[in-house]
Amino acid sequence: MKKLSLLLAGFLLMGTASAQNNSSSELDDLIKVGIQAGIPVSDAKDISSAALGINISYQHLINTNVGIGFATGYTNYFGDDTTKTETGLAGLTSQTIKTKNDDFGIIPIAALFRYYPDNTGFYFGADAGYGLLINGGKGSIETTDTSPIGTTTTEKDFDNSEKLDAGGFYLRPEIGYHNNDWNFFGYYQNTFMSDNSISSLGLGLSYNIPL
């Protein structure tokens, strides 16, 4: 995540310099660099506690209201732990199983569409394409057995990545407010796979770099 933060800071600095050097008010071609934060929903909420990402996109205005282009980036889903405890022998013994899910992520390769009713104000749009799953299905299981004679704990890594799809159809609608420099938005992001979906709901902002 440190590398992602440094990359974002570099793009924002480039964007500031570009905006200062650009004397034209035309924003037909833009690079948009942004960040987003959200909560996992659907299947993802069972294995992740939060989502944080960066977005990089190119947009071309085909008229004053409609922008098209392509989008990519990276959304990191922070792994969450789940714990289950069972007791036996009249409560004298117990077993606690803690599943520790590793972080995983989605890299989108998507087409971009935006609609701007006015030069400043409300807008909406969506990105659609393919979402590549990174580091999915990995973690560890910690088992703790307790009895009158003592407690033992073991931990074993697991890797279910081969059982998961490499990715799936990616869809990310967003709605928000925009001006010449910034976009503030709410979004829903989902990568549809055969057995589950990786999705999040949240807020974000992006900075426009004129080309």
Short mmCIF file of C-alpha atoms in Angstrom, two decimals:
data_model
loop_
_atom_site.label_atom_id
_atom_site.label_comp_id
_atom_site.label_asym_id
_atom_site.label_seq_id
_atom_site.Cartn_x
_atom_site.Cartn_y
_atom_site.Cartn_z
CA MET A 1 0.00 0.00 0.00
CA LYS A 2 2.96 2.36 0.57
CA LYS A 3 3.90 1.98 -3.11
CA LEU A 4 0.32 2.77 -4.13
CA SER A 5 0.37 5.93 -1.98
CA LEU A 6 3.67 7.08 -3.50
CA LEU A 7 2.35 6.42 -7.01
CA LEU A 8 -0.79 8.43 -6.33
CA ALA A 9 1.22 11.33 -4.86
CA GLY A 10 3.41 11.39 -7.97
CA PHE A 11 0.41 11.55 -10.30
CA LEU A 12 -1.15 14.36 -8.27
CA LEU A 13 2.06 16.39 -8.49
CA MET A 14 2.16 15.80 -12.25
CA GLY A 15 -1.45 16.88 -12.46
CA THR A 16 -0.78 20.13 -10.60
CA ALA A 17 2.08 20.98 -12.94
CA SER A 18 -0.02 20.10 -15.98
CA ALA A 19 -2.90 22.29 -14.85
CA GLN A 20 -0.56 25.24 -14.28
CA ASN A 21 0.99 24.90 -17.74
CA ASN A 22 -2.30 24.41 -19.58
CA SER A 23 -3.73 27.79 -20.60
CA SER A 24 -6.70 26.30 -22.46
CA SER A 25 -10.10 25.78 -20.85
CA GLU A 26 -10.77 22.81 -23.12
CA LEU A 27 -10.85 19.50 -21.28
CA ASP A 28 -11.55 17.18 -24.19
CA ASP A 29 -8.83 14.70 -23.15
CA LEU A 30 -8.09 13.92 -19.52
CA ILE A 31 -6.17 11.55 -17.34
CA LYS A 32 -8.11 11.00 -14.13
CA VAL A 33 -6.24 9.81 -11.04
CA GLY A 34 -8.21 9.00 -7.92
CA ILE A 35 -8.62 7.14 -4.68
CA GLN A 36 -11.61 5.32 -3.23
CA ALA A 37 -12.52 3.70 0.08
CA GLY A 38 -15.42 1.40 0.78
CA ILE A 39 -16.94 -1.48 2.65
CA PRO A 40 -17.08 -5.00 1.19
CA VAL A 41 -20.59 -6.28 0.45
CA SER A 42 -22.12 -9.55 -0.74
CA ASP A 43 -19.65 -12.47 -0.65
CA ALA A 44 -16.66 -10.20 -0.01
CA LYS A 45 -17.95 -9.05 3.40
CA ASP A 46 -17.38 -12.55 4.80
CA ILE A 47 -13.63 -12.45 4.14
CA SER A 48 -12.75 -8.75 4.06
CA SER A 49 -13.15 -5.81 6.44
CA ALA A 50 -12.48 -2.82 4.14
CA ALA A 51 -11.56 -1.87 0.58
CA LEU A 52 -9.11 0.82 -0.52
CA GLY A 53 -8.09 1.54 -4.09
CA ILE A 54 -6.56 3.82 -6.68
CA ASN A 55 -8.09 4.55 -10.07
CA ILE A 56 -6.37 5.68 -13.26
CA SER A 57 -8.40 6.41 -16.37
CA TYR A 58 -8.29 8.19 -19.72
CA GLN A 59 -11.34 10.12 -20.88
CA HIS A 60 -12.17 11.75 -24.22
CA LEU A 61 -15.19 14.02 -24.53
CA ILE A 62 -17.03 13.21 -27.74
CA ASN A 63 -19.30 16.20 -27.08
CA THR A 64 -19.95 18.59 -24.19
CA ASN A 65 -21.91 15.95 -22.26
CA VAL A 66 -20.48 12.51 -23.01
CA GLY A 67 -17.06 11.13 -22.18
CA ILE A 68 -15.64 7.74 -23.18
CA GLY A 69 -12.30 6.07 -22.51
CA PHE A 70 -10.72 3.28 -20.52
CA ALA A 71 -10.00 2.66 -16.85
CA THR A 72 -7.72 0.59 -14.66
CA GLY A 73 -6.27 0.72 -11.13
CA TYR A 74 -6.12 -1.52 -8.10
CA THR A 75 -8.56 -2.13 -5.25
CA ASN A 76 -7.15 -3.83 -2.17
CA TYR A 77 -9.53 -5.82 0.00
CA PHE A 78 -8.16 -6.16 3.53
CA GLY A 79 -8.47 -9.71 4.79
CA ASP A 80 -10.74 -10.32 7.78
CA ASP A 81 -10.62 -13.04 10.45
CA THR A 82 -13.52 -15.30 11.35
CA THR A 83 -13.69 -17.33 14.56
CA LYS A 84 -15.80 -20.37 15.43
CA THR A 85 -15.82 -22.17 18.81
CA GLU A 86 -17.36 -25.55 19.62
CA THR A 87 -17.57 -27.18 23.05
CA GLY A 88 -17.79 -30.84 24.03
CA LEU A 89 -17.76 -33.25 26.98
CA ALA A 90 -20.11 -31.19 29.16
CA GLY A 91 -18.15 -28.05 28.46
CA LEU A 92 -14.83 -29.49 29.61
CA THR A 93 -13.27 -29.32 26.15
CA SER A 94 -13.49 -26.79 23.36
CA GLN A 95 -12.05 -26.15 19.94
CA THR A 96 -11.64 -22.68 18.47
CA ILE A 97 -10.97 -22.31 14.76
CA LYS A 98 -9.80 -18.91 13.52
CA THR A 99 -9.63 -18.40 9.77
CA LYS A 100 -7.24 -15.60 8.81
CA ASN A 101 -7.87 -14.41 5.27
CA ASP A 102 -5.02 -12.66 3.45
CA ASP A 103 -5.48 -9.38 1.61
CA PHE A 104 -6.55 -9.72 -2.01
CA GLY A 105 -7.26 -7.33 -4.83
CA ILE A 106 -8.91 -6.53 -8.15
CA ILE A 107 -7.23 -4.97 -11.20
CA PRO A 108 -9.84 -3.74 -13.71
CA ILE A 109 -9.34 -3.51 -17.46
CA ALA A 110 -12.44 -1.62 -18.45
CA ALA A 111 -14.17 0.75 -20.84
CA LEU A 112 -15.33 4.06 -19.38
CA PHE A 113 -18.54 6.03 -19.94
CA ARG A 114 -19.50 9.33 -18.28
CA TYR A 115 -22.45 11.68 -18.76
CA TYR A 116 -22.16 15.34 -17.67
CA PRO A 117 -25.43 17.34 -17.91
CA ASP A 118 -23.53 20.59 -17.19
CA ASN A 119 -19.94 21.84 -17.08
CA THR A 120 -20.08 21.74 -13.28
CA GLY A 121 -22.38 19.73 -11.08
CA PHE A 122 -24.04 16.33 -11.09
CA TYR A 123 -22.73 13.51 -13.30
CA PHE A 124 -23.00 9.75 -13.59
CA GLY A 125 -21.33 6.91 -15.45
CA ALA A 126 -19.87 3.44 -15.29
CA ASP A 127 -16.78 1.35 -16.03
CA ALA A 128 -17.33 -2.10 -17.54
CA GLY A 129 -14.87 -4.79 -18.55
CA TYR A 130 -12.81 -7.50 -16.87
CA GLY A 131 -11.63 -7.63 -13.26
CA LEU A 132 -8.46 -9.63 -12.56
CA LEU A 133 -8.35 -11.28 -9.12
CA ILE A 134 -5.01 -10.96 -7.30
CA ASN A 135 -3.97 -13.20 -4.36
CA GLY A 136 -7.45 -14.63 -3.86
CA GLY A 137 -8.25 -17.61 -1.67
CA LYS A 138 -5.18 -17.49 0.58
CA GLY A 139 -4.70 -17.33 4.33
CA SER A 140 -4.22 -19.54 7.36
CA ILE A 141 -6.28 -21.53 9.86
CA GLU A 142 -5.40 -21.41 13.56
CA THR A 143 -6.86 -24.22 15.67
CA THR A 144 -6.87 -24.07 19.47
CA ASP A 145 -7.90 -27.17 21.46
CA THR A 146 -8.62 -26.74 25.17
CA SER A 147 -9.10 -29.55 27.69
CA PRO A 148 -8.54 -30.11 31.42
CA ILE A 149 -4.99 -31.22 30.68
CA GLY A 150 -4.00 -28.10 28.72
CA THR A 151 -4.26 -26.05 25.55
CA THR A 152 -2.62 -26.64 22.19
CA THR A 153 -2.58 -24.33 19.19
CA THR A 154 -1.64 -25.15 15.62
CA GLU A 155 -1.66 -23.01 12.50
CA LYS A 156 -1.69 -24.11 8.87
CA ASP A 157 -1.63 -22.05 5.68
CA PHE A 158 -4.21 -22.63 2.96
CA ASP A 159 -4.26 -21.73 -0.73
CA ASN A 160 -7.53 -22.16 -2.60
CA SER A 161 -6.53 -19.95 -5.53
CA GLU A 162 -6.66 -22.84 -8.01
CA LYS A 163 -10.35 -23.35 -7.17
CA LEU A 164 -11.21 -19.73 -7.96
CA ASP A 165 -11.72 -17.97 -11.26
CA ALA A 166 -8.84 -15.77 -12.42
CA GLY A 167 -11.36 -12.93 -12.59
CA GLY A 168 -14.71 -12.04 -14.07
CA PHE A 169 -17.00 -9.44 -15.57
CA TYR A 170 -16.30 -6.09 -13.92
CA LEU A 171 -18.91 -3.37 -13.42
CA ARG A 172 -18.47 -0.10 -11.52
CA PRO A 173 -21.28 2.48 -11.72
CA GLU A 174 -20.65 5.83 -10.04
CA ILE A 175 -22.58 9.04 -9.40
CA GLY A 176 -21.27 12.32 -8.08
CA TYR A 177 -20.27 15.96 -8.45
CA HIS A 178 -17.63 17.35 -10.82
CA ASN A 179 -15.85 20.55 -11.82
CA ASN A 180 -12.89 21.23 -14.11
CA ASP A 181 -10.39 19.82 -11.61
CA TRP A 182 -12.10 17.33 -9.31
CA ASN A 183 -14.69 14.57 -9.21
CA PHE A 184 -16.36 13.50 -5.94
CA PHE A 185 -18.44 10.35 -6.20
CA GLY A 186 -20.14 7.38 -4.67
CA TYR A 187 -19.62 4.02 -6.34
CA TYR A 188 -20.55 0.36 -6.40
CA GLN A 189 -17.90 -2.04 -7.70
CA ASN A 190 -18.49 -5.69 -8.51
CA THR A 191 -16.46 -8.45 -10.15
CA PHE A 192 -18.80 -11.31 -11.05
CA MET A 193 -17.28 -14.80 -10.87
CA SER A 194 -18.83 -18.24 -11.22
CA ASP A 195 -19.01 -19.13 -7.51
CA ASN A 196 -18.96 -15.72 -5.84
CA SER A 197 -18.59 -12.01 -6.41
CA ILE A 198 -16.08 -9.47 -5.12
CA SER A 199 -17.88 -6.21 -4.50
CA SER A 200 -17.71 -3.03 -2.45
CA LEU A 201 -19.69 0.15 -1.88
CA GLY A 202 -18.04 3.45 -1.04
CA LEU A 203 -16.86 6.98 -1.76
CA GLY A 204 -14.01 8.41 -3.78
CA LEU A 205 -12.43 11.40 -5.46
CA SER A 206 -10.34 11.90 -8.57
CA TYR A 207 -8.21 14.69 -10.04
CA ASN A 208 -8.32 15.72 -13.70
CA ILE A 209 -5.03 16.08 -15.60
CA PRO A 210 -5.58 17.78 -18.99
CA LEU A 211 -3.64 16.38 -21.95
#
